[in-house]
Amino acid sequence: MSLLEVNNLKKSFGKNTVLKGVSFSLDKGQTLSVIGPSGGGKTTILRCLNFLEIPDEGTVKVGDEIIFDAAQTARLSDREIRKNRLHFGLVFQDFNLFPQYTALGNIMLAPKLQAASSPEMSREKNIPPERIEEYCLEILDRVGLADKKDHYPHQLSGGQKQRVAIARAMAMNPEILFFDEPTSALDPELTGEVLKVIRRLSEEKMTMIIVTHEMGFAKNVSDQIIFMDNGLIAEQGTPEEVFNHPKNPRTLEFLRGYTGLE
C-alpha cells in the first residue's frame, strides 16, 4: 500500500494555472525525485502538500487517512493545517534557520513547542518532552554536526546550515521528508556534504520527495523520477526508464542539457 497518494492536484494563482492535474503515489521507504525546468510546478507540489498553499482541486492521502479533499474542504482551520503538516518535514533551499538560536536550539524548537501545546501528540510522535534534547542531539549527530551544537547560524558554512535544516525537518519524526532544491543556495564545493546526508537517509529508507536540478544525484539515489513540465507530469518512471529511455521528446530535450543524451 502506498504511503502517499496524490490525485488530480490543481493550483492556480490568479489566471496562472501552475498545477494542471498532478497524480502520483509513493511507497514507504522510497525516494522520489522531481525534475524539470523552472516554472514547471515542482516547488508548488511541495508547497501544496505541506499546506503552505491550499490546492484548488484534488485529494491527498497519507496511509489510510485522506488529509485533504478539495471537494469536501471549504477552508482548513489553522489547527487542521498544523496537524496535517506533522506528516511531513520540509527542507527549504535557503535554510531559513533562526539566527538567535544555536544549531541545537533550531532543531529543538518545534518539538518543544509541540510538547508544550500538545504533550499527547508529542508522545505519539515518539518524542516525549523529557527526551527532546537527547533526541535532537542524536539527530544532529546523524547529519555529522554534533560538534557544532552550540554554534549559531552565522558561525556555520552554507553546507552546515543546510544540514542543520535537514536535522530540524527530521526532528518532528515525519513520515515523509520534502527537499526543495536543497543545494541551489550552496557553492559547488559544499553541495557534496549535503547530498551525502540525503543519500544516507535514502539508504536508511526514509521516505522522501526531492525537487532537484542535480541530475546525476537524482538518477543514482531515486526509486522514482517525475519530470514536470508546464504544470503536468510529462514523464514518470524508474531512473533507468526516465534517464536512459525517455518516451517524451520534451524529457529528452531537457535531459540533453544536463547529461548529453543523444
PDB file of C-alpha atoms in Angstrom:
ATOM      1  CA  MET A   1       0.000   0.000   0.000  1.00  0.00           C
ATOM      2  CA  SER A   2       1.216   3.476  -0.834  1.00  0.00           C
ATOM      3  CA  LEU A   3       2.220   5.775   1.997  1.00  0.00           C
ATOM      4  CA  LEU A   4       1.327   8.872  -0.043  1.00  0.00           C
ATOM      5  CA  GLU A   5      -1.316   9.168  -2.748  1.00  0.00           C
ATOM      6  CA  VAL A   6      -1.818  12.434  -4.626  1.00  0.00           C
ATOM      7  CA  ASN A   7      -4.734  12.621  -7.038  1.00  0.00           C
ATOM      8  CA  ASN A   8      -5.526  15.355  -9.591  1.00  0.00           C
ATOM      9  CA  LEU A   9      -3.823  18.174  -7.678  1.00  0.00           C
ATOM     10  CA  LYS A  10      -4.521  21.563  -9.225  1.00  0.00           C
ATOM     11  CA  LYS A  11      -3.402  25.025  -8.180  1.00  0.00           C
ATOM     12  CA  SER A  12      -3.813  28.440  -9.770  1.00  0.00           C
ATOM     13  CA  PHE A  13      -2.574  31.870  -8.801  1.00  0.00           C
ATOM     14  CA  GLY A  14      -4.972  34.309 -10.400  1.00  0.00           C
ATOM     15  CA  LYS A  15      -5.113  33.429 -14.087  1.00  0.00           C
ATOM     16  CA  ASN A  16      -1.881  31.434 -13.923  1.00  0.00           C
ATOM     17  CA  THR A  17      -2.548  27.700 -13.541  1.00  0.00           C
ATOM     18  CA  VAL A  18       0.636  26.238 -12.055  1.00  0.00           C
ATOM     19  CA  LEU A  19      -0.551  22.663 -11.411  1.00  0.00           C
ATOM     20  CA  LYS A  20      -2.945  21.260 -14.000  1.00  0.00           C
ATOM     21  CA  GLY A  21      -3.813  17.877 -12.512  1.00  0.00           C
ATOM     22  CA  VAL A  22      -0.908  16.073 -10.870  1.00  0.00           C
ATOM     23  CA  SER A  23      -1.305  12.481  -9.665  1.00  0.00           C
ATOM     24  CA  PHE A  24       1.291  10.105  -8.225  1.00  0.00           C
ATOM     25  CA  SER A  25       1.875   7.696  -5.360  1.00  0.00           C
ATOM     26  CA  LEU A  26       4.876   6.899  -3.176  1.00  0.00           C
ATOM     27  CA  ASP A  27       5.551   3.754  -1.160  1.00  0.00           C
ATOM     28  CA  LYS A  28       7.083   3.808   2.292  1.00  0.00           C
ATOM     29  CA  GLY A  29      10.879   3.895   2.136  1.00  0.00           C
ATOM     30  CA  GLN A  30      11.015   5.167  -1.443  1.00  0.00           C
ATOM     31  CA  THR A  31      12.805   8.246  -2.751  1.00  0.00           C
ATOM     32  CA  LEU A  32      11.043  10.242  -5.461  1.00  0.00           C
ATOM     33  CA  SER A  33      12.914  12.968  -7.333  1.00  0.00           C
ATOM     34  CA  VAL A  34      11.002  15.675  -9.186  1.00  0.00           C
ATOM     35  CA  ILE A  35      12.917  17.227 -12.073  1.00  0.00           C
ATOM     36  CA  GLY A  36      12.069  19.663 -14.829  1.00  0.00           C
ATOM     37  CA  PRO A  37      12.512  23.246 -15.998  1.00  0.00           C
ATOM     38  CA  SER A  38      11.970  26.238 -13.735  1.00  0.00           C
ATOM     39  CA  GLY A  39       8.335  27.272 -13.598  1.00  0.00           C
ATOM     40  CA  GLY A  40       7.093  23.753 -14.275  1.00  0.00           C
ATOM     41  CA  GLY A  41       5.322  23.403 -10.925  1.00  0.00           C
ATOM     42  CA  LYS A  42       7.865  21.368  -8.954  1.00  0.00           C
ATOM     43  CA  THR A  43       8.071  23.564  -5.853  1.00  0.00           C
ATOM     44  CA  THR A  44       4.330  24.226  -5.914  1.00  0.00           C
ATOM     45  CA  ILE A  45       3.717  20.487  -5.428  1.00  0.00           C
ATOM     46  CA  LEU A  46       5.719  20.554  -2.194  1.00  0.00           C
ATOM     47  CA  ARG A  47       4.076  23.760  -1.013  1.00  0.00           C
ATOM     48  CA  CYS A  48       0.613  22.297  -1.609  1.00  0.00           C
ATOM     49  CA  LEU A  49       1.440  19.021   0.122  1.00  0.00           C
ATOM     50  CA  ASN A  50       2.810  20.931   3.110  1.00  0.00           C
ATOM     51  CA  PHE A  51      -0.189  23.308   3.091  1.00  0.00           C
ATOM     52  CA  LEU A  52       1.873  26.428   2.548  1.00  0.00           C
ATOM     53  CA  GLU A  53      -0.543  26.721  -0.371  1.00  0.00           C
ATOM     54  CA  ILE A  54      -4.028  25.208  -0.406  1.00  0.00           C
ATOM     55  CA  PRO A  55      -4.792  23.231  -3.587  1.00  0.00           C
ATOM     56  CA  ASP A  56      -7.814  24.272  -5.644  1.00  0.00           C
ATOM     57  CA  GLU A  57      -8.676  20.688  -6.572  1.00  0.00           C
ATOM     58  CA  GLY A  58      -7.561  17.176  -5.754  1.00  0.00           C
ATOM     59  CA  THR A  59      -7.009  14.847  -2.824  1.00  0.00           C
ATOM     60  CA  VAL A  60      -4.022  13.942  -0.660  1.00  0.00           C
ATOM     61  CA  LYS A  61      -3.922  10.684   1.281  1.00  0.00           C
ATOM     62  CA  VAL A  62      -1.292   9.589   3.803  1.00  0.00           C
ATOM     63  CA  GLY A  63      -1.588   5.931   4.775  1.00  0.00           C
ATOM     64  CA  ASP A  64      -5.262   5.245   5.415  1.00  0.00           C
ATOM     65  CA  GLU A  65      -6.138   8.894   6.056  1.00  0.00           C
ATOM     66  CA  ILE A  66      -7.359  11.412   3.493  1.00  0.00           C
ATOM     67  CA  ILE A  67      -5.802  14.585   4.843  1.00  0.00           C
ATOM     68  CA  PHE A  68      -7.114  16.848   2.096  1.00  0.00           C
ATOM     69  CA  ASP A  69     -10.085  16.693  -0.267  1.00  0.00           C
ATOM     70  CA  ALA A  70     -10.834  19.915  -2.092  1.00  0.00           C
ATOM     71  CA  ALA A  71     -14.351  18.734  -2.881  1.00  0.00           C
ATOM     72  CA  GLN A  72     -15.212  18.474   0.818  1.00  0.00           C
ATOM     73  CA  THR A  73     -12.998  21.158   2.351  1.00  0.00           C
ATOM     74  CA  ALA A  74     -14.244  24.726   2.188  1.00  0.00           C
ATOM     75  CA  ARG A  75     -11.417  26.001   4.362  1.00  0.00           C
ATOM     76  CA  LEU A  76      -8.979  24.165   6.601  1.00  0.00           C
ATOM     77  CA  SER A  77      -8.646  25.556  10.106  1.00  0.00           C
ATOM     78  CA  ASP A  78      -5.210  26.519  11.391  1.00  0.00           C
ATOM     79  CA  ARG A  79      -5.373  23.556  13.771  1.00  0.00           C
ATOM     80  CA  GLU A  80      -6.117  21.145  10.903  1.00  0.00           C
ATOM     81  CA  ILE A  81      -3.258  22.563   8.863  1.00  0.00           C
ATOM     82  CA  ARG A  82      -0.815  22.162  11.769  1.00  0.00           C
ATOM     83  CA  LYS A  83      -1.974  18.575  12.284  1.00  0.00           C
ATOM     84  CA  ASN A  84      -1.637  17.740   8.580  1.00  0.00           C
ATOM     85  CA  ARG A  85       1.867  19.196   8.466  1.00  0.00           C
ATOM     86  CA  LEU A  86       3.030  16.739  11.120  1.00  0.00           C
ATOM     87  CA  HIS A  87       3.095  14.075   8.404  1.00  0.00           C
ATOM     88  CA  PHE A  88       5.794  15.996   6.557  1.00  0.00           C
ATOM     89  CA  GLY A  89       9.142  17.677   7.090  1.00  0.00           C
ATOM     90  CA  LEU A  90      10.228  20.370   4.643  1.00  0.00           C
ATOM     91  CA  VAL A  91      13.799  21.460   3.904  1.00  0.00           C
ATOM     92  CA  PHE A  92      13.898  24.834   2.139  1.00  0.00           C
ATOM     93  CA  GLN A  93      16.546  25.798  -0.386  1.00  0.00           C
ATOM     94  CA  ASP A  94      17.678  28.824   1.650  1.00  0.00           C
ATOM     95  CA  PHE A  95      17.952  27.197   5.126  1.00  0.00           C
ATOM     96  CA  ASN A  96      15.510  29.511   6.992  1.00  0.00           C
ATOM     97  CA  LEU A  97      17.316  28.966  10.302  1.00  0.00           C
ATOM     98  CA  PHE A  98      16.526  31.266  13.218  1.00  0.00           C
ATOM     99  CA  PRO A  99      19.656  33.388  13.768  1.00  0.00           C
ATOM    100  CA  GLN A 100      19.023  33.844  17.510  1.00  0.00           C
ATOM    101  CA  TYR A 101      19.177  30.092  18.204  1.00  0.00           C
ATOM    102  CA  THR A 102      22.115  27.702  18.161  1.00  0.00           C
ATOM    103  CA  ALA A 103      22.155  24.703  15.829  1.00  0.00           C
ATOM    104  CA  LEU A 104      20.704  22.563  18.611  1.00  0.00           C
ATOM    105  CA  GLY A 105      18.223  25.285  19.556  1.00  0.00           C
ATOM    106  CA  ASN A 106      16.895  25.436  15.993  1.00  0.00           C
ATOM    107  CA  ILE A 107      16.338  21.678  15.993  1.00  0.00           C
ATOM    108  CA  MET A 108      14.709  21.597  19.421  1.00  0.00           C
ATOM    109  CA  LEU A 109      12.309  24.485  18.817  1.00  0.00           C
ATOM    110  CA  ALA A 110       9.463  22.636  17.061  1.00  0.00           C
ATOM    111  CA  PRO A 111       9.470  19.584  19.371  1.00  0.00           C
ATOM    112  CA  LYS A 112       9.461  21.888  22.419  1.00  0.00           C
ATOM    113  CA  LEU A 113       6.540  23.920  21.076  1.00  0.00           C
ATOM    114  CA  GLN A 114       4.667  20.714  20.237  1.00  0.00           C
ATOM    115  CA  ALA A 115       5.309  19.288  23.708  1.00  0.00           C
ATOM    116  CA  ALA A 116       4.057  22.492  25.332  1.00  0.00           C
ATOM    117  CA  SER A 117       0.875  22.728  23.253  1.00  0.00           C
ATOM    118  CA  SER A 118       0.057  19.028  22.891  1.00  0.00           C
ATOM    119  CA  PRO A 119       2.047  16.577  25.063  1.00  0.00           C
ATOM    120  CA  GLU A 120      -0.087  13.678  23.840  1.00  0.00           C
ATOM    121  CA  MET A 121       0.762  14.355  20.191  1.00  0.00           C
ATOM    122  CA  SER A 122       4.416  14.759  21.127  1.00  0.00           C
ATOM    123  CA  ARG A 123       4.469  11.289  22.649  1.00  0.00           C
ATOM    124  CA  GLU A 124       2.613   9.855  19.636  1.00  0.00           C
ATOM    125  CA  LYS A 125       5.495  11.137  17.514  1.00  0.00           C
ATOM    126  CA  ASN A 126       7.887   9.260  19.839  1.00  0.00           C
ATOM    127  CA  ILE A 127       9.329  12.469  21.261  1.00  0.00           C
ATOM    128  CA  PRO A 128       8.490  12.539  24.982  1.00  0.00           C
ATOM    129  CA  PRO A 129       9.144  16.014  26.430  1.00  0.00           C
ATOM    130  CA  GLU A 130      11.824  14.771  28.827  1.00  0.00           C
ATOM    131  CA  ARG A 131      13.865  13.351  25.906  1.00  0.00           C
ATOM    132  CA  ILE A 132      13.736  16.272  23.481  1.00  0.00           C
ATOM    133  CA  GLU A 133      17.319  17.491  23.962  1.00  0.00           C
ATOM    134  CA  GLU A 134      18.792  13.993  23.855  1.00  0.00           C
ATOM    135  CA  TYR A 135      16.672  13.123  20.815  1.00  0.00           C
ATOM    136  CA  CYS A 136      17.712  16.275  18.918  1.00  0.00           C
ATOM    137  CA  LEU A 137      21.382  15.708  19.722  1.00  0.00           C
ATOM    138  CA  GLU A 138      21.065  12.251  18.191  1.00  0.00           C
ATOM    139  CA  ILE A 139      19.636  13.772  15.009  1.00  0.00           C
ATOM    140  CA  LEU A 140      22.387  16.397  14.891  1.00  0.00           C
ATOM    141  CA  ASP A 141      24.912  13.586  15.131  1.00  0.00           C
ATOM    142  CA  ARG A 142      23.206  11.767  12.234  1.00  0.00           C
ATOM    143  CA  VAL A 143      23.930  14.744   9.960  1.00  0.00           C
ATOM    144  CA  GLY A 144      27.520  14.917  11.194  1.00  0.00           C
ATOM    145  CA  LEU A 145      27.273  18.109  13.237  1.00  0.00           C
ATOM    146  CA  ALA A 146      27.238  17.045  16.890  1.00  0.00           C
ATOM    147  CA  ASP A 147      30.351  19.148  17.453  1.00  0.00           C
ATOM    148  CA  LYS A 148      28.521  22.259  16.153  1.00  0.00           C
ATOM    149  CA  LYS A 149      25.560  22.052  18.542  1.00  0.00           C
ATOM    150  CA  ASP A 150      26.404  25.355  20.271  1.00  0.00           C
ATOM    151  CA  HIS A 151      27.236  27.254  17.078  1.00  0.00           C
ATOM    152  CA  TYR A 152      24.910  29.957  15.771  1.00  0.00           C
ATOM    153  CA  PRO A 153      23.947  30.073  12.067  1.00  0.00           C
ATOM    154  CA  HIS A 154      26.410  32.878  11.317  1.00  0.00           C
ATOM    155  CA  GLN A 155      29.204  30.589  12.551  1.00  0.00           C
ATOM    156  CA  LEU A 156      28.292  27.805  10.119  1.00  0.00           C
ATOM    157  CA  SER A 157      29.085  27.282   6.443  1.00  0.00           C
ATOM    158  CA  GLY A 158      26.253  27.050   3.932  1.00  0.00           C
ATOM    159  CA  GLY A 159      26.524  23.277   3.822  1.00  0.00           C
ATOM    160  CA  GLN A 160      26.447  23.064   7.606  1.00  0.00           C
ATOM    161  CA  LYS A 161      23.391  25.342   7.745  1.00  0.00           C
ATOM    162  CA  GLN A 162      21.574  23.104   5.302  1.00  0.00           C
ATOM    163  CA  ARG A 163      22.449  20.010   7.311  1.00  0.00           C
ATOM    164  CA  VAL A 164      21.034  21.711  10.415  1.00  0.00           C
ATOM    165  CA  ALA A 165      17.914  22.469   8.367  1.00  0.00           C
ATOM    166  CA  ILE A 166      17.657  18.779   7.444  1.00  0.00           C
ATOM    167  CA  ALA A 167      18.020  17.817  11.104  1.00  0.00           C
ATOM    168  CA  ARG A 168      15.330  20.338  12.033  1.00  0.00           C
ATOM    169  CA  ALA A 169      12.947  18.812   9.488  1.00  0.00           C
ATOM    170  CA  MET A 170      13.675  15.359  10.913  1.00  0.00           C
ATOM    171  CA  ALA A 171      13.101  16.478  14.499  1.00  0.00           C
ATOM    172  CA  MET A 172       9.322  16.025  14.385  1.00  0.00           C
ATOM    173  CA  ASN A 173       9.743  12.438  13.157  1.00  0.00           C
ATOM    174  CA  PRO A 174       7.781  12.992   9.922  1.00  0.00           C
ATOM    175  CA  GLU A 175       6.592  10.151   7.734  1.00  0.00           C
ATOM    176  CA  ILE A 176       7.880  11.918   4.609  1.00  0.00           C
ATOM    177  CA  LEU A 177      10.712  14.408   4.095  1.00  0.00           C
ATOM    178  CA  PHE A 178      10.453  17.065   1.381  1.00  0.00           C
ATOM    179  CA  PHE A 179      13.516  18.771  -0.111  1.00  0.00           C
ATOM    180  CA  ASP A 180      13.071  21.894  -2.240  1.00  0.00           C
ATOM    181  CA  GLU A 181      16.277  22.359  -4.251  1.00  0.00           C
ATOM    182  CA  PRO A 182      18.409  21.620  -1.166  1.00  0.00           C
ATOM    183  CA  THR A 183      21.713  22.532  -2.845  1.00  0.00           C
ATOM    184  CA  SER A 184      20.717  25.504  -5.010  1.00  0.00           C
ATOM    185  CA  ALA A 185      21.924  28.097  -2.471  1.00  0.00           C
ATOM    186  CA  LEU A 186      25.284  26.377  -1.939  1.00  0.00           C
ATOM    187  CA  ASP A 187      28.687  26.791  -3.523  1.00  0.00           C
ATOM    188  CA  PRO A 188      29.539  23.711  -5.613  1.00  0.00           C
ATOM    189  CA  GLU A 189      32.214  22.611  -3.125  1.00  0.00           C
ATOM    190  CA  LEU A 190      29.614  22.446  -0.327  1.00  0.00           C
ATOM    191  CA  THR A 191      26.983  20.570  -2.319  1.00  0.00           C
ATOM    192  CA  GLY A 192      28.559  17.159  -1.770  1.00  0.00           C
ATOM    193  CA  GLU A 193      28.255  17.183   2.022  1.00  0.00           C
ATOM    194  CA  VAL A 194      24.508  17.854   1.826  1.00  0.00           C
ATOM    195  CA  LEU A 195      23.899  15.254  -0.881  1.00  0.00           C
ATOM    196  CA  LYS A 196      25.841  12.729   1.205  1.00  0.00           C
ATOM    197  CA  VAL A 197      23.398  13.199   4.097  1.00  0.00           C
ATOM    198  CA  ILE A 198      20.382  12.837   1.793  1.00  0.00           C
ATOM    199  CA  ARG A 199      21.881   9.721   0.217  1.00  0.00           C
ATOM    200  CA  ARG A 200      22.382   8.191   3.669  1.00  0.00           C
ATOM    201  CA  LEU A 201      18.742   8.891   4.540  1.00  0.00           C
ATOM    202  CA  SER A 202      17.691   7.203   1.313  1.00  0.00           C
ATOM    203  CA  GLU A 203      19.798   4.164   2.182  1.00  0.00           C
ATOM    204  CA  GLU A 204      18.101   4.126   5.601  1.00  0.00           C
ATOM    205  CA  LYS A 205      14.747   4.009   3.746  1.00  0.00           C
ATOM    206  CA  MET A 206      13.493   7.419   4.811  1.00  0.00           C
ATOM    207  CA  THR A 207      10.540   8.249   2.541  1.00  0.00           C
ATOM    208  CA  MET A 208      11.489  11.386   0.590  1.00  0.00           C
ATOM    209  CA  ILE A 209      10.441  13.685  -2.230  1.00  0.00           C
ATOM    210  CA  ILE A 210      13.323  15.723  -3.651  1.00  0.00           C
ATOM    211  CA  VAL A 211      12.908  18.641  -6.055  1.00  0.00           C
ATOM    212  CA  THR A 212      16.335  18.967  -7.620  1.00  0.00           C
ATOM    213  CA  HIS A 213      18.442  20.056 -10.589  1.00  0.00           C
ATOM    214  CA  GLU A 214      21.185  17.600  -9.585  1.00  0.00           C
ATOM    215  CA  MET A 215      20.508  15.087 -12.349  1.00  0.00           C
ATOM    216  CA  GLY A 216      23.307  12.652 -11.528  1.00  0.00           C
ATOM    217  CA  PHE A 217      22.255  12.557  -7.901  1.00  0.00           C
ATOM    218  CA  ALA A 218      18.574  12.078  -8.779  1.00  0.00           C
ATOM    219  CA  LYS A 219      19.461   9.226 -11.121  1.00  0.00           C
ATOM    220  CA  ASN A 220      21.551   7.421  -8.509  1.00  0.00           C
ATOM    221  CA  VAL A 221      19.501   7.928  -5.349  1.00  0.00           C
ATOM    222  CA  SER A 222      15.877   7.684  -6.536  1.00  0.00           C
ATOM    223  CA  ASP A 223      13.387   4.865  -6.817  1.00  0.00           C
ATOM    224  CA  GLN A 224      11.105   7.011  -8.957  1.00  0.00           C
ATOM    225  CA  ILE A 225      11.564  10.055 -11.184  1.00  0.00           C
ATOM    226  CA  ILE A 226       8.879  12.544 -12.153  1.00  0.00           C
ATOM    227  CA  PHE A 227       9.578  15.007 -14.966  1.00  0.00           C
ATOM    228  CA  MET A 228       7.372  18.086 -14.613  1.00  0.00           C
ATOM    229  CA  ASP A 229       6.713  20.460 -17.487  1.00  0.00           C
ATOM    230  CA  ASN A 230       4.146  23.239 -17.750  1.00  0.00           C
ATOM    231  CA  GLY A 231       2.195  22.107 -14.687  1.00  0.00           C
ATOM    232  CA  LEU A 232       1.862  18.473 -15.703  1.00  0.00           C
ATOM    233  CA  ILE A 233       3.756  15.217 -15.205  1.00  0.00           C
ATOM    234  CA  ALA A 234       5.227  14.768 -18.667  1.00  0.00           C
ATOM    235  CA  GLU A 235       7.020  11.547 -17.766  1.00  0.00           C
ATOM    236  CA  GLN A 236       7.273   9.224 -14.787  1.00  0.00           C
ATOM    237  CA  GLY A 237       9.176   6.028 -14.124  1.00  0.00           C
ATOM    238  CA  THR A 238      12.308   4.493 -12.697  1.00  0.00           C
ATOM    239  CA  PRO A 239      15.628   6.313 -13.156  1.00  0.00           C
ATOM    240  CA  GLU A 240      16.519   3.744 -15.820  1.00  0.00           C
ATOM    241  CA  GLU A 241      13.315   4.455 -17.733  1.00  0.00           C
ATOM    242  CA  VAL A 242      13.361   8.246 -17.486  1.00  0.00           C
ATOM    243  CA  PHE A 243      17.079   8.922 -17.903  1.00  0.00           C
ATOM    244  CA  ASN A 244      18.086   6.136 -20.279  1.00  0.00           C
ATOM    245  CA  HIS A 245      14.877   5.530 -22.240  1.00  0.00           C
ATOM    246  CA  PRO A 246      12.696   8.654 -22.109  1.00  0.00           C
ATOM    247  CA  LYS A 247       9.497   8.386 -24.135  1.00  0.00           C
ATOM    248  CA  ASN A 248       8.514  12.051 -24.181  1.00  0.00           C
ATOM    249  CA  PRO A 249      10.544  14.238 -26.582  1.00  0.00           C
ATOM    250  CA  ARG A 250      10.335  17.079 -24.062  1.00  0.00           C
ATOM    251  CA  THR A 251      12.038  14.885 -21.434  1.00  0.00           C
ATOM    252  CA  LEU A 252      14.840  14.039 -23.839  1.00  0.00           C
ATOM    253  CA  GLU A 253      15.288  17.702 -24.762  1.00  0.00           C
ATOM    254  CA  PHE A 254      15.538  18.660 -21.089  1.00  0.00           C
ATOM    255  CA  LEU A 255      17.963  15.891 -20.147  1.00  0.00           C
ATOM    256  CA  ARG A 256      20.324  16.633 -23.041  1.00  0.00           C
ATOM    257  CA  GLY A 257      21.125  19.933 -21.360  1.00  0.00           C
ATOM    258  CA  TYR A 258      22.405  18.058 -18.296  1.00  0.00           C
ATOM    259  CA  THR A 259      23.648  14.692 -19.456  1.00  0.00           C
ATOM    260  CA  GLY A 260      24.466  14.944 -23.141  1.00  0.00           C
ATOM    261  CA  LEU A 261      21.986  12.187 -24.017  1.00  0.00           C
ATOM    262  CA  GLU A 262      21.625  11.565 -27.720  1.00  0.00           C
TER     263      GLU A 262
END
